[in-house]
Amino acid sequence: MTPESNFEALGLNLPPAPKPLGVYKPYLIVDNRWVYVSGHGTVQEDGSLIIGRIGQDLDVEEGKLAARQVGLAILSTLKTNLGSLNRIKRVIKVLGMVNGTTDFERHPYVINGCSELFAKVWGEENGIGVRSAVGMGTLPDNIPVEIEAMFELEEN
C-alpha cells in the first residue's frame, strides 16, 4: 500500500490548498530531504473555515474533527506542491495549537485528529512523528486548531 492508496481507502476529500494570508511560504523544501509546512487552519472543501473556541463553541470531539480537517489541508498543500503523497517518506514533527477555553486541558486528544489521519496515510511506523500539542489564547480568525508539520522526503 502507498500513501496515495491509503488516503483513497479512507474515502475523505481534500480541501483546496490554502493560500498564504500573510508574508510566508505554505511549504519549504530544505536540502531536497525535508519539507516544512507552515501553520495550516481548518479549511473545508468549500474553502470556508471551521470557526470557534473548543470548550465554548465546539466540544472536544468537534475539536478533534477540526484537527483532522487541518490534517487534510496539510495533505492538500503537500499533494498540490509535490504532486503525490507518495513523495513523503515519513512524518517527522507535528506542532498542534488549540484555541481552547482557559479551563480546557485535552489539547493532545484534539491534535490526535491530525495525528491519526497521518498514521492512516503513512502507516504507524512512518506516519507518527514527534509532537507537541499546546493551548493558545486565540488563533487567527478564531479557528479552533492550527497545525504545522515537518516531513522527510523519499530519496530520488
PDB file of N, CA and C in Angstrom, residues 32-135:
ATOM      1  N   ASN A  32      16.646  19.151  -0.276  1.00  0.00           N
ATOM      2  CA  ASN A  32      15.996  18.073  -1.032  1.00  0.00           C
ATOM      3  C   ASN A  32      15.657  16.868  -0.167  1.00  0.00           C
ATOM      4  N   ARG A  33      15.502  17.099   1.149  1.00  0.00           N
ATOM      5  CA  ARG A  33      15.244  15.986   2.063  1.00  0.00           C
ATOM      6  C   ARG A  33      14.090  16.256   3.024  1.00  0.00           C
ATOM      7  N   TRP A  34      13.891  17.515   3.378  1.00  0.00           N
ATOM      8  CA  TRP A  34      12.900  17.865   4.392  1.00  0.00           C
ATOM      9  C   TRP A  34      11.855  18.802   3.809  1.00  0.00           C
ATOM     10  N   VAL A  35      10.609  18.610   4.198  1.00  0.00           N
ATOM     11  CA  VAL A  35       9.528  19.511   3.813  1.00  0.00           C
ATOM     12  C   VAL A  35       8.935  20.090   5.098  1.00  0.00           C
ATOM     13  N   TYR A  36       9.015  21.398   5.220  1.00  0.00           N
ATOM     14  CA  TYR A  36       8.403  22.104   6.331  1.00  0.00           C
ATOM     15  C   TYR A  36       7.089  22.690   5.838  1.00  0.00           C
ATOM     16  N   VAL A  37       6.022  22.482   6.596  1.00  0.00           N
ATOM     17  CA  VAL A  37       4.719  23.016   6.231  1.00  0.00           C
ATOM     18  C   VAL A  37       4.329  24.054   7.284  1.00  0.00           C
ATOM     19  N   SER A  38       4.036  25.269   6.816  1.00  0.00           N
ATOM     20  CA  SER A  38       3.614  26.347   7.717  1.00  0.00           C
ATOM     21  C   SER A  38       2.320  25.984   8.424  1.00  0.00           C
ATOM     22  N   GLY A  39       1.994  26.752   9.446  1.00  0.00           N
ATOM     23  CA  GLY A  39       0.751  26.535  10.164  1.00  0.00           C
ATOM     24  C   GLY A  39      -0.443  26.580   9.225  1.00  0.00           C
ATOM     25  N   HIS A  40      -1.264  25.555   9.297  1.00  0.00           N
ATOM     26  CA  HIS A  40      -2.480  25.448   8.494  1.00  0.00           C
ATOM     27  C   HIS A  40      -3.687  25.514   9.418  1.00  0.00           C
ATOM     28  N   GLY A  41      -4.781  26.005   8.868  1.00  0.00           N
ATOM     29  CA  GLY A  41      -6.023  26.097   9.613  1.00  0.00           C
ATOM     30  C   GLY A  41      -7.060  25.105   9.124  1.00  0.00           C
ATOM     31  N   THR A  42      -8.276  25.335   9.518  1.00  0.00           N
ATOM     32  CA  THR A  42      -9.389  24.400   9.346  1.00  0.00           C
ATOM     33  C   THR A  42     -10.137  24.600   8.030  1.00  0.00           C
ATOM     34  N   VAL A  43      -9.407  24.625   6.921  1.00  0.00           N
ATOM     35  CA  VAL A  43     -10.017  24.844   5.608  1.00  0.00           C
ATOM     36  C   VAL A  43     -10.856  23.631   5.216  1.00  0.00           C
ATOM     37  N   GLN A  44     -12.115  23.898   4.851  1.00  0.00           N
ATOM     38  CA  GLN A  44     -13.031  22.853   4.429  1.00  0.00           C
ATOM     39  C   GLN A  44     -13.074  22.777   2.902  1.00  0.00           C
ATOM     40  N   GLU A  45     -13.779  21.768   2.389  1.00  0.00           N
ATOM     41  CA  GLU A  45     -13.843  21.553   0.938  1.00  0.00           C
ATOM     42  C   GLU A  45     -14.347  22.774   0.179  1.00  0.00           C
ATOM     43  N   ASP A  46     -15.256  23.542   0.785  1.00  0.00           N
ATOM     44  CA  ASP A  46     -15.795  24.721   0.104  1.00  0.00           C
ATOM     45  C   ASP A  46     -14.926  25.967   0.314  1.00  0.00           C
ATOM     46  N   GLY A  47     -13.788  25.804   0.986  1.00  0.00           N
ATOM     47  CA  GLY A  47     -12.882  26.923   1.223  1.00  0.00           C
ATOM     48  C   GLY A  47     -13.174  27.699   2.489  1.00  0.00           C
ATOM     49  N   SER A  48     -14.311  27.422   3.129  1.00  0.00           N
ATOM     50  CA  SER A  48     -14.628  28.109   4.386  1.00  0.00           C
ATOM     51  C   SER A  48     -13.826  27.494   5.530  1.00  0.00           C
ATOM     52  N   LEU A  49     -13.833  28.176   6.668  1.00  0.00           N
ATOM     53  CA  LEU A  49     -13.096  27.711   7.838  1.00  0.00           C
ATOM     54  C   LEU A  49     -14.055  27.219   8.918  1.00  0.00           C
ATOM     55  N   ILE A  50     -13.641  26.201   9.651  1.00  0.00           N
ATOM     56  CA  ILE A  50     -14.329  25.851  10.893  1.00  0.00           C
ATOM     57  C   ILE A  50     -13.902  26.909  11.901  1.00  0.00           C
ATOM     58  N   ILE A  51     -14.864  27.505  12.569  1.00  0.00           N
ATOM     59  CA  ILE A  51     -14.607  28.613  13.493  1.00  0.00           C
ATOM     60  C   ILE A  51     -15.096  28.230  14.888  1.00  0.00           C
ATOM     61  N   GLY A  52     -14.400  28.733  15.895  1.00  0.00           N
ATOM     62  CA  GLY A  52     -14.884  28.590  17.260  1.00  0.00           C
ATOM     63  C   GLY A  52     -13.819  28.125  18.228  1.00  0.00           C
ATOM     64  N   ARG A  53     -14.074  28.390  19.477  1.00  0.00           N
ATOM     65  CA  ARG A  53     -13.178  28.017  20.573  1.00  0.00           C
ATOM     66  C   ARG A  53     -13.658  26.692  21.170  1.00  0.00           C
ATOM     67  N   ILE A  54     -12.716  25.783  21.378  1.00  0.00           N
ATOM     68  CA  ILE A  54     -13.059  24.491  21.962  1.00  0.00           C
ATOM     69  C   ILE A  54     -13.327  24.680  23.454  1.00  0.00           C
ATOM     70  N   GLY A  55     -14.407  24.092  23.904  1.00  0.00           N
ATOM     71  CA  GLY A  55     -14.843  24.270  25.288  1.00  0.00           C
ATOM     72  C   GLY A  55     -15.885  25.359  25.425  1.00  0.00           C
ATOM     73  N   GLN A  56     -16.083  26.095  24.348  1.00  0.00           N
ATOM     74  CA  GLN A  56     -17.095  27.163  24.346  1.00  0.00           C
ATOM     75  C   GLN A  56     -18.044  26.978  23.170  1.00  0.00           C
ATOM     76  N   ASP A  57     -17.508  27.002  21.954  1.00  0.00           N
ATOM     77  CA  ASP A  57     -18.311  26.875  20.734  1.00  0.00           C
ATOM     78  C   ASP A  57     -18.313  25.451  20.182  1.00  0.00           C
ATOM     79  N   LEU A  58     -17.272  24.705  20.483  1.00  0.00           N
ATOM     80  CA  LEU A  58     -17.098  23.338  19.989  1.00  0.00           C
ATOM     81  C   LEU A  58     -16.763  22.439  21.172  1.00  0.00           C
ATOM     82  N   ASP A  59     -17.235  21.187  21.130  1.00  0.00           N
ATOM     83  CA  ASP A  59     -16.837  20.242  22.170  1.00  0.00           C
ATOM     84  C   ASP A  59     -15.541  19.540  21.740  1.00  0.00           C
ATOM     85  N   VAL A  60     -15.034  18.686  22.586  1.00  0.00           N
ATOM     86  CA  VAL A  60     -13.742  18.062  22.331  1.00  0.00           C
ATOM     87  C   VAL A  60     -13.771  17.187  21.068  1.00  0.00           C
ATOM     88  N   GLU A  61     -14.875  16.506  20.799  1.00  0.00           N
ATOM     89  CA  GLU A  61     -14.961  15.670  19.593  1.00  0.00           C
ATOM     90  C   GLU A  61     -15.004  16.535  18.332  1.00  0.00           C
ATOM     91  N   GLU A  62     -15.710  17.660  18.387  1.00  0.00           N
ATOM     92  CA  GLU A  62     -15.717  18.585  17.251  1.00  0.00           C
ATOM     93  C   GLU A  62     -14.316  19.175  17.062  1.00  0.00           C
ATOM     94  N   GLY A  63     -13.599  19.403  18.148  1.00  0.00           N
ATOM     95  CA  GLY A  63     -12.227  19.877  18.056  1.00  0.00           C
ATOM     96  C   GLY A  63     -11.325  18.864  17.390  1.00  0.00           C
ATOM     97  N   LYS A  64     -11.502  17.589  17.732  1.00  0.00           N
ATOM     98  CA  LYS A  64     -10.705  16.526  17.110  1.00  0.00           C
ATOM     99  C   LYS A  64     -10.979  16.448  15.610  1.00  0.00           C
ATOM    100  N   LEU A  65     -12.254  16.589  15.227  1.00  0.00           N
ATOM    101  CA  LEU A  65     -12.600  16.605  13.798  1.00  0.00           C
ATOM    102  C   LEU A  65     -11.998  17.826  13.102  1.00  0.00           C
ATOM    103  N   ALA A  66     -11.951  18.951  13.812  1.00  0.00           N
ATOM    104  CA  ALA A  66     -11.330  20.156  13.251  1.00  0.00           C
ATOM    105  C   ALA A  66      -9.842  19.909  13.015  1.00  0.00           C
ATOM    106  N   ALA A  67      -9.177  19.210  13.941  1.00  0.00           N
ATOM    107  CA  ALA A  67      -7.757  18.894  13.764  1.00  0.00           C
ATOM    108  C   ALA A  67      -7.559  17.953  12.574  1.00  0.00           C
ATOM    109  N   ARG A  68      -8.474  17.016  12.387  1.00  0.00           N
ATOM    110  CA  ARG A  68      -8.389  16.152  11.197  1.00  0.00           C
ATOM    111  C   ARG A  68      -8.526  17.001   9.933  1.00  0.00           C
ATOM    112  N   GLN A  69      -9.420  17.982   9.970  1.00  0.00           N
ATOM    113  CA  GLN A  69      -9.594  18.852   8.808  1.00  0.00           C
ATOM    114  C   GLN A  69      -8.322  19.636   8.514  1.00  0.00           C
ATOM    115  N   VAL A  70      -7.619  20.072   9.562  1.00  0.00           N
ATOM    116  CA  VAL A  70      -6.327  20.742   9.360  1.00  0.00           C
ATOM    117  C   VAL A  70      -5.344  19.764   8.715  1.00  0.00           C
ATOM    118  N   GLY A  71      -5.351  18.510   9.173  1.00  0.00           N
ATOM    119  CA  GLY A  71      -4.501  17.498   8.550  1.00  0.00           C
ATOM    120  C   GLY A  71      -4.800  17.345   7.070  1.00  0.00           C
ATOM    121  N   LEU A  72      -6.074  17.385   6.717  1.00  0.00           N
ATOM    122  CA  LEU A  72      -6.458  17.304   5.299  1.00  0.00           C
ATOM    123  C   LEU A  72      -5.938  18.514   4.527  1.00  0.00           C
ATOM    124  N   ALA A  73      -5.978  19.698   5.134  1.00  0.00           N
ATOM    125  CA  ALA A  73      -5.448  20.897   4.474  1.00  0.00           C
ATOM    126  C   ALA A  73      -3.937  20.756   4.254  1.00  0.00           C
ATOM    127  N   ILE A  74      -3.234  20.182   5.232  1.00  0.00           N
ATOM    128  CA  ILE A  74      -1.788  19.950   5.074  1.00  0.00           C
ATOM    129  C   ILE A  74      -1.544  18.953   3.948  1.00  0.00           C
ATOM    130  N   LEU A  75      -2.321  17.868   3.906  1.00  0.00           N
ATOM    131  CA  LEU A  75      -2.180  16.899   2.818  1.00  0.00           C
ATOM    132  C   LEU A  75      -2.431  17.557   1.469  1.00  0.00           C
ATOM    133  N   SER A  76      -3.390  18.468   1.416  1.00  0.00           N
ATOM    134  CA  SER A  76      -3.688  19.169   0.174  1.00  0.00           C
ATOM    135  C   SER A  76      -2.498  20.012  -0.281  1.00  0.00           C
ATOM    136  N   THR A  77      -1.875  20.717   0.646  1.00  0.00           N
ATOM    137  CA  THR A  77      -0.684  21.506   0.306  1.00  0.00           C
ATOM    138  C   THR A  77       0.429  20.596  -0.203  1.00  0.00           C
ATOM    139  N   LEU A  78       0.641  19.471   0.474  1.00  0.00           N
ATOM    140  CA  LEU A  78       1.686  18.538   0.041  1.00  0.00           C
ATOM    141  C   LEU A  78       1.396  17.993  -1.353  1.00  0.00           C
ATOM    142  N   LYS A  79       0.180  17.526  -1.556  1.00  0.00           N
ATOM    143  CA  LYS A  79      -0.173  16.922  -2.847  1.00  0.00           C
ATOM    144  C   LYS A  79      -0.140  17.957  -3.973  1.00  0.00           C
ATOM    145  N   THR A  80      -0.652  19.143  -3.711  1.00  0.00           N
ATOM    146  CA  THR A  80      -0.665  20.198  -4.724  1.00  0.00           C
ATOM    147  C   THR A  80       0.748  20.582  -5.147  1.00  0.00           C
ATOM    148  N   ASN A  81       1.659  20.657  -4.186  1.00  0.00           N
ATOM    149  CA  ASN A  81       3.001  21.148  -4.483  1.00  0.00           C
ATOM    150  C   ASN A  81       4.015  20.059  -4.804  1.00  0.00           C
ATOM    151  N   LEU A  82       3.804  18.854  -4.319  1.00  0.00           N
ATOM    152  CA  LEU A  82       4.733  17.757  -4.596  1.00  0.00           C
ATOM    153  C   LEU A  82       4.208  16.817  -5.674  1.00  0.00           C
ATOM    154  N   GLY A  83       2.921  16.897  -5.971  1.00  0.00           N
ATOM    155  CA  GLY A  83       2.335  16.048  -6.999  1.00  0.00           C
ATOM    156  C   GLY A  83       1.747  14.752  -6.460  1.00  0.00           C
ATOM    157  N   SER A  84       2.288  14.240  -5.350  1.00  0.00           N
ATOM    158  CA  SER A  84       1.819  12.981  -4.795  1.00  0.00           C
ATOM    159  C   SER A  84       2.231  12.868  -3.331  1.00  0.00           C
ATOM    160  N   LEU A  85       1.359  12.282  -2.532  1.00  0.00           N
ATOM    161  CA  LEU A  85       1.706  11.999  -1.138  1.00  0.00           C
ATOM    162  C   LEU A  85       2.783  10.923  -1.042  1.00  0.00           C
ATOM    163  N   ASN A  86       2.966  10.165  -2.120  1.00  0.00           N
ATOM    164  CA  ASN A  86       3.995   9.120  -2.143  1.00  0.00           C
ATOM    165  C   ASN A  86       5.405   9.703  -2.078  1.00  0.00           C
ATOM    166  N   ARG A  87       5.560  10.989  -2.322  1.00  0.00           N
ATOM    167  CA  ARG A  87       6.883  11.624  -2.227  1.00  0.00           C
ATOM    168  C   ARG A  87       7.332  11.807  -0.788  1.00  0.00           C
ATOM    169  N   ILE A  88       6.399  11.682   0.150  1.00  0.00           N
ATOM    170  CA  ILE A  88       6.723  11.826   1.569  1.00  0.00           C
ATOM    171  C   ILE A  88       7.081  10.458   2.128  1.00  0.00           C
ATOM    172  N   LYS A  89       8.246  10.370   2.758  1.00  0.00           N
ATOM    173  CA  LYS A  89       8.689   9.118   3.376  1.00  0.00           C
ATOM    174  C   LYS A  89       8.086   8.954   4.763  1.00  0.00           C
ATOM    175  N   ARG A  90       8.138  10.047   5.564  1.00  0.00           N
ATOM    176  CA  ARG A  90       7.651   9.941   6.936  1.00  0.00           C
ATOM    177  C   ARG A  90       7.325  11.305   7.532  1.00  0.00           C
ATOM    178  N   VAL A  91       6.499  11.272   8.549  1.00  0.00           N
ATOM    179  CA  VAL A  91       6.205  12.450   9.363  1.00  0.00           C
ATOM    180  C   VAL A  91       7.332  12.568  10.388  1.00  0.00           C
ATOM    181  N   ILE A  92       7.905  13.755  10.508  1.00  0.00           N
ATOM    182  CA  ILE A  92       8.963  13.988  11.494  1.00  0.00           C
ATOM    183  C   ILE A  92       8.390  14.660  12.743  1.00  0.00           C
ATOM    184  N   LYS A  93       7.684  15.779  12.562  1.00  0.00           N
ATOM    185  CA  LYS A  93       7.210  16.547  13.722  1.00  0.00           C
ATOM    186  C   LYS A  93       5.890  17.214  13.399  1.00  0.00           C
ATOM    187  N   VAL A  94       5.024  17.256  14.400  1.00  0.00           N
ATOM    188  CA  VAL A  94       3.752  17.971  14.319  1.00  0.00           C
ATOM    189  C   VAL A  94       3.679  18.903  15.526  1.00  0.00           C
ATOM    190  N   LEU A  95       3.330  20.150  15.268  1.00  0.00           N
ATOM    191  CA  LEU A  95       3.053  21.108  16.340  1.00  0.00           C
ATOM    192  C   LEU A  95       1.597  21.515  16.206  1.00  0.00           C
ATOM    193  N   GLY A  96       0.792  21.128  17.188  1.00  0.00           N
ATOM    194  CA  GLY A  96      -0.632  21.431  17.178  1.00  0.00           C
ATOM    195  C   GLY A  96      -0.972  22.500  18.193  1.00  0.00           C
ATOM    196  N   MET A  97      -1.666  23.528  17.740  1.00  0.00           N
ATOM    197  CA  MET A  97      -2.078  24.644  18.594  1.00  0.00           C
ATOM    198  C   MET A  97      -3.603  24.655  18.686  1.00  0.00           C
ATOM    199  N   VAL A  98      -4.101  24.682  19.905  1.00  0.00           N
ATOM    200  CA  VAL A  98      -5.534  24.561  20.150  1.00  0.00           C
ATOM    201  C   VAL A  98      -6.061  25.860  20.762  1.00  0.00           C
ATOM    202  N   ASN A  99      -7.119  26.379  20.163  1.00  0.00           N
ATOM    203  CA  ASN A  99      -7.813  27.555  20.665  1.00  0.00           C
ATOM    204  C   ASN A  99      -8.904  27.056  21.617  1.00  0.00           C
ATOM    205  N   GLY A 100      -8.542  26.902  22.882  1.00  0.00           N
ATOM    206  CA  GLY A 100      -9.484  26.384  23.870  1.00  0.00           C
ATOM    207  C   GLY A 100      -9.735  27.393  24.971  1.00  0.00           C
ATOM    208  N   THR A 101     -10.794  27.148  25.726  1.00  0.00           N
ATOM    209  CA  THR A 101     -11.080  27.984  26.885  1.00  0.00           C
ATOM    210  C   THR A 101      -9.967  27.797  27.919  1.00  0.00           C
ATOM    211  N   THR A 102      -9.875  28.702  28.869  1.00  0.00           N
ATOM    212  CA  THR A 102      -8.785  28.651  29.837  1.00  0.00           C
ATOM    213  C   THR A 102      -8.814  27.396  30.699  1.00  0.00           C
ATOM    214  N   ASP A 103      -9.965  26.755  30.827  1.00  0.00           N
ATOM    215  CA  ASP A 103     -10.040  25.524  31.621  1.00  0.00           C
ATOM    216  C   ASP A 103      -9.940  24.260  30.761  1.00  0.00           C
ATOM    217  N   PHE A 104      -9.767  24.403  29.457  1.00  0.00           N
ATOM    218  CA  PHE A 104      -9.660  23.237  28.571  1.00  0.00           C
ATOM    219  C   PHE A 104      -8.271  22.632  28.711  1.00  0.00           C
ATOM    220  N   GLU A 105      -8.209  21.306  28.873  1.00  0.00           N
ATOM    221  CA  GLU A 105      -6.928  20.647  29.116  1.00  0.00           C
ATOM    222  C   GLU A 105      -6.654  19.451  28.213  1.00  0.00           C
ATOM    223  N   ARG A 106      -7.476  19.194  27.223  1.00  0.00           N
ATOM    224  CA  ARG A 106      -7.319  17.972  26.422  1.00  0.00           C
ATOM    225  C   ARG A 106      -6.712  18.256  25.048  1.00  0.00           C
ATOM    226  N   HIS A 107      -5.737  19.140  25.020  1.00  0.00           N
ATOM    227  CA  HIS A 107      -5.083  19.520  23.765  1.00  0.00           C
ATOM    228  C   HIS A 107      -4.531  18.315  23.006  1.00  0.00           C
ATOM    229  N   PRO A 108      -3.824  17.384  23.660  1.00  0.00           N
ATOM    230  CA  PRO A 108      -3.308  16.227  22.914  1.00  0.00           C
ATOM    231  C   PRO A 108      -4.406  15.402  22.257  1.00  0.00           C
ATOM    232  N   TYR A 109      -5.536  15.236  22.945  1.00  0.00           N
ATOM    233  CA  TYR A 109      -6.638  14.477  22.365  1.00  0.00           C
ATOM    234  C   TYR A 109      -7.146  15.147  21.091  1.00  0.00           C
ATOM    235  N   VAL A 110      -7.273  16.453  21.106  1.00  0.00           N
ATOM    236  CA  VAL A 110      -7.735  17.190  19.926  1.00  0.00           C
ATOM    237  C   VAL A 110      -6.762  16.979  18.765  1.00  0.00           C
ATOM    238  N   ILE A 111      -5.475  17.150  19.013  1.00  0.00           N
ATOM    239  CA  ILE A 111      -4.472  17.046  17.943  1.00  0.00           C
ATOM    240  C   ILE A 111      -4.371  15.618  17.415  1.00  0.00           C
ATOM    241  N   ASN A 112      -4.842  14.633  18.195  1.00  0.00           N
ATOM    242  CA  ASN A 112      -4.901  13.259  17.681  1.00  0.00           C
ATOM    243  C   ASN A 112      -5.700  13.176  16.386  1.00  0.00           C
ATOM    244  N   GLY A 113      -6.635  14.094  16.167  1.00  0.00           N
ATOM    245  CA  GLY A 113      -7.403  14.092  14.923  1.00  0.00           C
ATOM    246  C   GLY A 113      -6.504  14.170  13.698  1.00  0.00           C
ATOM    247  N   CYS A 114      -5.464  14.965  13.777  1.00  0.00           N
ATOM    248  CA  CYS A 114      -4.487  15.074  12.690  1.00  0.00           C
ATOM    249  C   CYS A 114      -3.517  13.895  12.729  1.00  0.00           C
ATOM    250  N   SER A 115      -3.012  13.586  13.896  1.00  0.00           N
ATOM    251  CA  SER A 115      -2.018  12.517  14.022  1.00  0.00           C
ATOM    252  C   SER A 115      -2.572  11.170  13.573  1.00  0.00           C
ATOM    253  N   GLU A 116      -3.810  10.883  13.924  1.00  0.00           N
ATOM    254  CA  GLU A 116      -4.429   9.622  13.499  1.00  0.00           C
ATOM    255  C   GLU A 116      -4.591   9.576  11.983  1.00  0.00           C
ATOM    256  N   LEU A 117      -4.916  10.708  11.365  1.00  0.00           N
ATOM    257  CA  LEU A 117      -5.011  10.770   9.906  1.00  0.00           C
ATOM    258  C   LEU A 117      -3.660  10.453   9.275  1.00  0.00           C
ATOM    259  N   PHE A 118      -2.599  11.097   9.745  1.00  0.00           N
ATOM    260  CA  PHE A 118      -1.271  10.851   9.187  1.00  0.00           C
ATOM    261  C   PHE A 118      -0.855   9.392   9.379  1.00  0.00           C
ATOM    262  N   ALA A 119      -1.188   8.799  10.531  1.00  0.00           N
ATOM    263  CA  ALA A 119      -0.858   7.390  10.780  1.00  0.00           C
ATOM    264  C   ALA A 119      -1.578   6.473   9.803  1.00  0.00           C
ATOM    265  N   LYS A 120      -2.789   6.850   9.399  1.00  0.00           N
ATOM    266  CA  LYS A 120      -3.530   6.035   8.426  1.00  0.00           C
ATOM    267  C   LYS A 120      -2.963   6.204   7.022  1.00  0.00           C
ATOM    268  N   VAL A 121      -2.451   7.380   6.713  1.00  0.00           N
ATOM    269  CA  VAL A 121      -1.907   7.629   5.374  1.00  0.00           C
ATOM    270  C   VAL A 121      -0.529   6.975   5.206  1.00  0.00           C
ATOM    271  N   TRP A 122       0.366   7.162   6.175  1.00  0.00           N
ATOM    272  CA  TRP A 122       1.742   6.660   6.049  1.00  0.00           C
ATOM    273  C   TRP A 122       2.018   5.426   6.902  1.00  0.00           C
ATOM    274  N   GLY A 123       1.026   4.918   7.617  1.00  0.00           N
ATOM    275  CA  GLY A 123       1.226   3.774   8.499  1.00  0.00           C
ATOM    276  C   GLY A 123       1.799   4.239   9.833  1.00  0.00           C
ATOM    277  N   GLU A 124       1.693   3.396  10.838  1.00  0.00           N
ATOM    278  CA  GLU A 124       2.121   3.809  12.178  1.00  0.00           C
ATOM    279  C   GLU A 124       3.617   4.077  12.261  1.00  0.00           C
ATOM    280  N   GLU A 125       4.431   3.292  11.565  1.00  0.00           N
ATOM    281  CA  GLU A 125       5.889   3.483  11.647  1.00  0.00           C
ATOM    282  C   GLU A 125       6.312   4.831  11.059  1.00  0.00           C
ATOM    283  N   ASN A 126       5.775   5.190   9.905  1.00  0.00           N
ATOM    284  CA  ASN A 126       6.188   6.421   9.225  1.00  0.00           C
ATOM    285  C   ASN A 126       5.219   7.579   9.403  1.00  0.00           C
ATOM    286  N   GLY A 127       4.020   7.309   9.869  1.00  0.00           N
ATOM    287  CA  GLY A 127       3.010   8.366   9.985  1.00  0.00           C
ATOM    288  C   GLY A 127       2.937   9.027  11.342  1.00  0.00           C
ATOM    289  N   ILE A 128       3.679   8.487  12.301  1.00  0.00           N
ATOM    290  CA  ILE A 128       3.682   9.068  13.645  1.00  0.00           C
ATOM    291  C   ILE A 128       5.075   9.588  13.937  1.00  0.00           C
ATOM    292  N   GLY A 129       5.166  10.897  14.134  1.00  0.00           N
ATOM    293  CA  GLY A 129       6.447  11.522  14.462  1.00  0.00           C
ATOM    294  C   GLY A 129       6.420  12.069  15.870  1.00  0.00           C
ATOM    295  N   VAL A 130       7.375  12.914  16.182  1.00  0.00           N
ATOM    296  CA  VAL A 130       7.343  13.607  17.466  1.00  0.00           C
ATOM    297  C   VAL A 130       6.282  14.701  17.379  1.00  0.00           C
ATOM    298  N   ARG A 131       5.802  15.152  18.554  1.00  0.00           N
ATOM    299  CA  ARG A 131       4.666  16.066  18.509  1.00  0.00           C
ATOM    300  C   ARG A 131       4.587  16.911  19.763  1.00  0.00           C
ATOM    301  N   SER A 132       4.060  18.102  19.587  1.00  0.00           N
ATOM    302  CA  SER A 132       3.665  18.964  20.694  1.00  0.00           C
ATOM    303  C   SER A 132       2.227  19.378  20.458  1.00  0.00           C
ATOM    304  N   ALA A 133       1.459  19.463  21.546  1.00  0.00           N
ATOM    305  CA  ALA A 133       0.071  19.919  21.475  1.00  0.00           C
ATOM    306  C   ALA A 133      -0.111  20.935  22.594  1.00  0.00           C
ATOM    307  N   VAL A 134      -0.367  22.164  22.212  1.00  0.00           N
ATOM    308  CA  VAL A 134      -0.411  23.247  23.196  1.00  0.00           C
ATOM    309  C   VAL A 134      -1.677  24.086  23.031  1.00  0.00           C
ATOM    310  N   GLY A 135      -2.043  24.771  24.109  1.00  0.00           N
ATOM    311  CA  GLY A 135      -3.182  25.681  24.081  1.00  0.00           C
ATOM    312  C   GLY A 135      -2.733  27.099  23.794  1.00  0.00           C
TER     313      GLY A 135
END
